[in-house]
Every structure is written in structure tokens, then in C-alpha cells.
XYZ file of C-alpha atoms in Angstrom:
379
model
C 62.784 -135.679 37.621
C 59.559 -137.466 36.239
C 59.085 -136.823 32.760
C 55.811 -135.003 33.213
C 57.731 -132.716 34.536
C 60.865 -132.562 32.508
C 58.098 -131.457 29.312
C 56.896 -128.516 31.586
C 60.013 -127.745 33.240
C 61.270 -127.741 28.745
C 58.204 -125.843 27.840
C 58.076 -123.160 30.227
C 62.261 -122.556 29.667
C 60.226 -122.357 26.035
C 58.986 -119.834 27.527
C 60.297 -117.776 28.609
C 62.351 -118.216 26.302
C 59.620 -116.689 23.727
C 59.216 -113.673 25.881
C 62.678 -112.401 25.811
C 63.358 -112.569 22.555
C 59.979 -111.386 21.240
C 58.913 -114.526 19.817
C 55.394 -116.463 19.587
C 55.472 -119.660 21.932
C 54.719 -122.422 19.510
C 57.826 -120.811 17.612
C 59.441 -120.712 20.863
C 58.659 -124.476 21.265
C 59.994 -125.246 17.869
C 63.421 -123.705 18.677
C 63.363 -125.840 22.031
C 62.786 -128.399 20.338
C 65.434 -128.375 16.850
C 67.762 -127.770 20.409
C 67.409 -131.014 21.330
C 67.352 -133.094 17.373
C 63.878 -132.633 16.967
C 61.969 -131.027 13.974
C 59.263 -129.765 15.851
C 57.952 -129.769 19.273
C 54.785 -131.869 18.306
C 58.043 -134.799 17.045
C 59.129 -133.781 21.124
C 55.992 -134.465 22.661
C 55.842 -137.930 20.468
C 58.324 -139.473 21.212
C 58.207 -138.694 24.573
C 55.064 -140.765 24.556
C 57.053 -144.127 23.451
C 60.284 -144.668 24.997
C 62.043 -142.087 24.533
C 62.738 -139.651 27.352
C 64.644 -136.343 27.812
C 67.631 -136.247 30.299
C 69.037 -134.277 32.969
C 71.591 -133.175 31.371
C 69.653 -132.418 27.977
C 67.521 -129.755 30.090
C 70.406 -128.418 32.073
C 71.301 -127.185 28.511
C 68.086 -126.588 27.498
C 67.473 -124.638 30.677
C 71.908 -122.789 30.613
C 71.042 -121.804 27.429
C 67.215 -119.839 28.056
C 69.117 -118.267 31.289
C 72.304 -116.637 29.724
C 69.461 -115.299 27.322
C 67.075 -113.919 30.305
C 70.591 -113.152 31.920
C 69.510 -109.849 32.644
C 67.755 -110.765 35.739
C 69.204 -110.466 39.764
C 71.745 -107.844 37.485
C 72.375 -104.139 39.338
C 73.705 -102.241 36.031
C 71.123 -100.528 33.309
C 70.932 -102.604 30.322
C 69.606 -98.779 28.743
C 71.623 -96.507 29.810
C 75.374 -98.484 31.038
C 77.615 -97.583 34.029
C 81.199 -98.773 35.190
C 78.785 -102.008 36.967
C 78.246 -102.936 33.144
C 81.294 -103.425 31.298
C 81.843 -106.750 31.023
C 86.267 -106.831 30.239
C 87.173 -110.024 28.158
C 89.505 -111.523 24.959
C 88.717 -113.430 21.100
C 91.545 -114.882 20.152
C 93.396 -113.737 22.335
C 92.103 -109.573 21.809
C 91.266 -108.613 25.286
C 87.996 -105.873 24.978
C 84.944 -104.255 26.937
C 81.718 -104.712 26.516
C 79.054 -102.422 27.799
C 75.271 -100.804 26.044
C 75.059 -97.442 25.827
C 70.674 -96.465 24.992
C 70.157 -99.592 23.889
C 73.113 -99.782 21.353
C 75.681 -102.684 22.576
C 79.408 -101.218 22.098
C 83.748 -103.898 22.162
C 86.231 -101.548 22.905
C 89.501 -102.917 22.076
C 92.899 -101.505 20.694
C 92.502 -99.636 18.544
C 88.917 -100.752 17.110
C 85.647 -100.218 17.537
C 82.360 -102.760 16.749
C 78.156 -100.758 17.065
C 75.865 -102.995 17.554
C 72.314 -100.735 16.793
C 69.205 -101.605 18.878
C 67.885 -100.992 15.796
C 67.572 -104.850 14.689
C 68.122 -104.278 10.680
C 70.543 -102.148 11.257
C 73.912 -103.018 10.222
C 76.734 -103.707 12.310
C 79.763 -100.919 12.190
C 83.662 -102.446 12.756
C 85.436 -98.945 13.627
C 89.057 -98.906 13.243
C 91.787 -96.751 14.062
C 93.331 -95.221 11.630
C 96.698 -96.130 13.358
C 96.035 -99.443 13.413
C 94.312 -99.694 9.442
C 96.685 -102.130 8.057
C 97.423 -105.263 11.785
C 94.128 -104.422 12.988
C 92.859 -107.869 14.483
C 89.602 -106.565 12.896
C 90.861 -107.221 9.704
C 90.657 -111.279 10.455
C 86.997 -111.938 8.378
C 87.329 -114.623 10.770
C 87.884 -113.096 13.747
C 85.723 -110.591 13.478
C 82.704 -112.544 13.322
C 83.327 -113.777 16.210
C 83.634 -111.341 18.105
C 80.346 -109.543 17.032
C 78.889 -112.643 17.592
C 80.164 -112.376 21.540
C 78.505 -108.783 21.318
C 75.125 -110.295 19.621
C 74.525 -112.383 22.473
C 74.899 -109.114 25.491
C 72.213 -107.441 23.169
C 69.901 -110.955 23.209
C 70.103 -109.597 27.113
C 69.259 -106.721 26.629
C 66.050 -107.100 24.040
C 64.832 -109.358 26.774
C 65.301 -107.329 29.699
C 63.489 -104.894 27.222
C 60.278 -107.228 26.036
C 60.042 -108.054 30.023
C 59.007 -104.705 30.708
C 57.249 -104.812 27.566
C 52.818 -106.345 27.510
C 53.266 -108.897 25.553
C 50.974 -107.501 23.178
C 53.833 -105.489 21.781
C 55.529 -108.040 21.277
C 53.033 -110.777 20.075
C 50.055 -109.849 17.328
C 46.752 -111.468 17.836
C 44.987 -112.437 15.096
C 43.609 -109.548 13.533
C 47.681 -108.005 13.923
C 46.399 -105.746 16.601
C 49.514 -105.053 18.528
C 49.531 -102.926 21.886
C 52.444 -100.091 21.721
C 55.483 -100.684 24.241
C 54.923 -97.243 25.576
C 51.884 -95.540 24.735
C 49.591 -96.560 27.104
C 46.720 -98.966 26.050
C 47.306 -97.722 22.690
C 47.018 -100.766 20.386
C 46.376 -100.514 16.887
C 46.297 -102.769 13.936
C 47.884 -100.599 11.855
C 50.866 -97.988 13.033
C 52.262 -94.630 11.413
C 55.896 -93.204 10.970
C 56.718 -90.146 11.969
C 60.118 -89.091 10.598
C 58.952 -91.344 7.624
C 55.299 -91.044 7.238
C 55.507 -94.948 6.620
C 52.367 -96.921 6.947
C 53.128 -99.882 8.906
C 51.051 -103.053 10.450
C 51.222 -104.668 13.083
C 53.454 -108.168 12.768
C 55.764 -105.985 11.274
C 56.451 -103.489 13.590
C 55.756 -105.671 16.266
C 58.915 -107.929 14.449
C 60.933 -104.289 14.140
C 61.169 -104.125 18.050
C 59.445 -101.331 17.216
C 61.696 -99.463 14.684
C 60.303 -98.318 11.667
C 61.070 -101.524 8.732
C 61.102 -97.941 6.588
C 63.949 -96.028 8.148
C 65.238 -96.696 11.318
C 62.863 -94.278 13.882
C 62.768 -95.301 17.795
C 59.035 -96.282 18.894
C 59.109 -93.324 20.255
C 58.261 -91.521 16.968
C 56.187 -94.933 15.829
C 52.019 -93.848 16.318
C 47.677 -95.473 15.978
C 47.138 -92.130 13.853
C 49.137 -89.461 11.435
C 47.629 -87.158 13.316
C 51.341 -84.673 12.317
C 49.627 -84.644 8.582
C 47.057 -81.664 6.465
C 44.263 -83.196 4.732
C 45.933 -82.078 1.718
C 48.615 -83.756 2.309
C 49.691 -87.274 0.527
C 48.972 -90.310 2.098
C 50.917 -92.004 4.491
C 53.049 -94.786 1.915
C 52.626 -98.878 2.981
C 55.717 -100.071 4.647
C 56.401 -102.369 1.433
C 57.311 -106.653 4.131
C 61.131 -108.037 3.529
C 61.480 -111.739 2.580
C 63.074 -114.053 5.699
C 65.556 -111.920 6.599
C 68.375 -112.546 5.903
C 72.205 -111.705 8.578
C 73.200 -108.735 7.597
C 76.680 -107.662 6.603
C 78.970 -105.149 8.830
C 79.743 -102.228 7.972
C 83.803 -101.807 8.215
C 85.084 -98.395 8.292
C 88.946 -96.239 8.779
C 87.991 -93.380 10.696
C 90.987 -90.797 12.152
C 89.439 -90.511 16.262
C 91.680 -86.773 16.469
C 89.615 -83.901 17.364
C 88.556 -82.133 14.277
C 87.610 -78.683 13.398
C 84.968 -78.499 11.038
C 84.408 -74.164 11.438
C 80.434 -73.382 11.153
C 79.064 -69.925 11.499
C 78.122 -69.836 15.183
C 82.229 -70.904 16.221
C 83.137 -67.773 14.372
C 80.571 -65.864 15.195
C 81.884 -66.587 19.277
C 85.325 -66.892 18.368
C 84.556 -62.453 16.689
C 82.942 -61.265 19.430
C 84.706 -62.598 22.164
C 88.276 -60.515 20.645
C 85.471 -57.432 20.107
C 84.860 -58.064 23.665
C 89.201 -57.625 24.034
C 89.241 -54.488 21.105
C 86.463 -52.649 23.812
C 88.642 -50.911 26.388
C 85.255 -48.475 27.649
C 82.315 -49.270 29.506
C 79.865 -47.674 26.099
C 82.476 -49.723 23.089
C 82.040 -53.268 25.686
C 77.835 -52.269 24.872
C 79.356 -51.631 21.591
C 81.002 -54.700 20.633
C 78.062 -56.911 22.325
C 75.343 -54.592 19.593
C 77.441 -55.191 17.152
C 75.954 -57.795 13.917
C 77.920 -60.007 13.002
C 77.369 -62.447 10.247
C 79.400 -64.832 8.010
C 78.098 -66.034 5.025
C 78.843 -69.972 3.071
C 82.926 -69.473 2.883
C 83.000 -68.127 6.898
C 84.518 -64.951 5.422
C 82.344 -61.468 7.960
C 81.170 -58.886 8.152
C 80.734 -57.261 11.513
C 78.780 -53.881 11.828
C 78.953 -51.750 14.905
C 76.108 -49.219 16.370
C 77.758 -45.544 15.741
C 77.257 -44.575 19.328
C 79.512 -47.356 21.175
C 81.818 -48.376 19.029
C 83.995 -45.262 17.326
C 83.973 -44.445 13.450
C 88.124 -44.839 13.672
C 88.771 -47.975 16.027
C 90.445 -49.824 14.675
C 88.826 -54.557 16.636
C 92.607 -55.207 16.701
C 92.249 -59.122 18.338
C 88.800 -58.874 15.414
C 91.366 -58.718 12.751
C 93.985 -61.353 14.574
C 91.414 -63.558 14.777
C 90.091 -63.571 11.597
C 94.213 -64.071 10.142
C 94.422 -66.746 12.072
C 91.292 -68.817 11.109
C 92.227 -67.583 7.021
C 88.561 -65.622 6.830
C 88.291 -62.097 5.873
C 86.852 -59.683 7.812
C 84.974 -56.913 5.727
C 83.749 -53.869 8.890
C 81.111 -51.537 9.381
C 79.432 -48.402 11.353
C 75.226 -48.361 11.441
C 73.161 -46.706 12.483
C 69.554 -46.843 14.845
C 68.898 -46.104 17.914
C 71.124 -46.381 21.086
C 69.697 -47.850 24.515
C 70.879 -45.364 26.609
C 70.187 -41.489 26.648
C 74.049 -40.060 26.711
C 75.965 -43.468 24.952
C 79.002 -41.219 25.355
C 79.284 -41.695 29.200
C 80.283 -44.946 28.525
C 83.612 -43.855 27.497
C 84.581 -42.076 30.662
C 84.838 -45.096 33.139
C 85.487 -49.469 32.677
C 83.371 -50.320 34.927
C 79.616 -51.547 33.885
C 78.169 -50.651 37.729
C 80.231 -47.148 37.031
C 78.294 -46.242 33.848
C 75.278 -47.816 34.499
C 75.652 -45.178 37.747
C 76.798 -42.426 35.979
C 73.817 -42.774 33.722
C 70.717 -42.968 36.378
C 71.604 -39.947 37.163
C 71.409 -38.288 34.280
C 68.085 -39.527 33.701
C 67.543 -37.674 37.526
C 68.822 -34.685 36.605
C 66.013 -34.441 33.873
C 63.360 -36.102 36.581
C 62.710 -38.694 34.017
C 64.315 -41.736 35.837
C 62.384 -45.112 36.935
C 64.227 -48.029 37.448
C 62.390 -51.329 38.477
C 61.471 -50.451 42.384
C 58.980 -47.953 40.669
C 57.395 -48.810 38.336
């Protein structure tokens, strides 16, 4: 490989690195030069005009580094949604792990611990330790933890590289006026962008530099638009996002978690359980109609009021199954009967049969006997 060929190869590798990392070409060139011991690209090319020539080994090292960053090429798995083929197994200081991607996030799972790198580059890595391993987890070792996060970050770099390869170059490289192109909104280009979630105003370089996540609230690219079309004339104007200082390494958030299923009752859950119990209490078709029509209110303390429709639920019938469910949940239940027009005439017909089909037949026959019925076929 001649001197000119080596320099062209290094420049091509820098271009690939720039595209994969969403950086300007000159930044990537300086990075490649720094990997070879030079302050910047101009210093490297200046030396190449003299006696210095990059060796085959140096070029191979840069090539291997760039190819590792862009390792998504030729892969059979989906970096966005993940698949069994996307799972990588390995060890960090003797502790086995599985590494995978899910919806743009990178996840590393070990025995009793998990590391999550969110897609949003400003979000802190999350380290979750199972409470059963709180004292013995390898994630308590800061050095080992940082090494594991570093492994996850290498995969995240490949995820980013694949994402950027699908985006237009202008999505990550602002022009002289700061205009950038949205990666998903076809041909939408602007130097000012707006977040649907927090109503922030974001410059082109700011949004491109944060991989199209809102620098203020972290909203994803699908929430970023060139106009704040959701605002009314009387609404407050969008607030410009403040420029941030040079990004520093974001400290991971380490937390102890209890992965066991936990029941936090809410009003919907209580309502469904009580209504299911009412159907158990129903002994005929009419009472099942009553269970279906019953109004169930659940207050902030999860105590329940059940209001029965008097045509379909006997006033003196106590819903024992519903009362038992309430007792098991530790909540109060209050019963009342309300009056309203029945759904059909002769609601008592449902008390003589368990079968809803039989009740329907009896009800239709009664209507026909008075010459006042119309089924769907007769309309």
C-alpha cells in the first residue's frame, strides 16, 4: 500500500466514522489523527509530506476500530427491536452477562443485576440490582460496573451507527445557517425545532447534537416538529432550550429493586373484580343483566358503591360473592338500588331461565304477541 493509498484509506475511514457517529468530517479526521499520536489531521498530513509514513499496522488498527463501531453492517439482527440473534453472551471479570437491544435501548443482564443504556444520549445509564443480591452484587464494585457499562456503550455505538446510516446526512450535520433535516419527516428542514412534550424551542445544532431527542425533556424524534402547530394564539410562546456546557460523562443511577410482582390496586382492577363477582352471584338471565347494568363507583380509598337497577336485581338479594371479594381486598362495599326504565318490556321474563338465548326468545315472543316487535331482518 503506497503512502497516498494509506492516506486515502485513513480519510475514507474517517468519513465512515463521521457518518456512524453523527460528527462533522473534520472532527472525525482529527480523531483518527489523535489515534495515531497527532494533535490533529493537519499535523498528520504535514508529517506525511516529510519522512513519516503510516505503517500497515497503524492503518489496520484504525480500520479495525472503525469496523467495530460500524459492526451492524451485514448483521442478521434488528438493532431497533432486537431478536434472539441479537443477544450477545460474555463475561466481565468472570461474571456472565447477556447483551441485547430493545427499542433503541441497550440492556445488559447478569445474575441479579441489569444495566440499561437509554436511547436518549442525555439520559443516565441505569444500574438495577435485585434486592436479594444487594450486598453481594458485582455491580457494587465501581470499577467493574464502569467496565460493564463500557461494554454496553460499545454496542450502543453500533446501534447509533445503524440509525445514522438510515438518516439523511443533513440530520446530523447542520449547514452554515444551522439548518438540519428531520430524520423521519420527509424533506422537513429548519434551523429551529419544537418539542411537542415540553414546548421547547431547539436550534438545529442542538437537536442534531442530541440525536433528535429533546435536550430539555428527552422526548423522542417523533415528538420534534419544525412548527409548534399545537399552540393557540393565546398560549405562551415556546421557551428556547439553554445551551449546555461541554457534555461530561453522565454518572449512572444505581438502585436496588424488588423484581417480584407487586399488586398496586387501582379503581379499574377493583371494578372488574366486583363485577365478575356479581355475575357469580347472578342465578338467572335477569340477574346477569342486573350485574351487567350495575353502576360501580370506586373512591380514592378504593371503597366501593354498587348501584343496582331494580328491574333486574332483586332488592332483597345480597351479592355474597361481591361482598367476599371486597372483604378479601380489605375495602368497604355499599349497596343501593336505583330505578330507571328497563332495557326491554317484561324484565321479569329473565327470572324463569338461566339461558340468555331462552330469555331472548321469550322476550321476542312477548313483543310479537302484542304486534310490536322488529328484529334486524325486519327493519
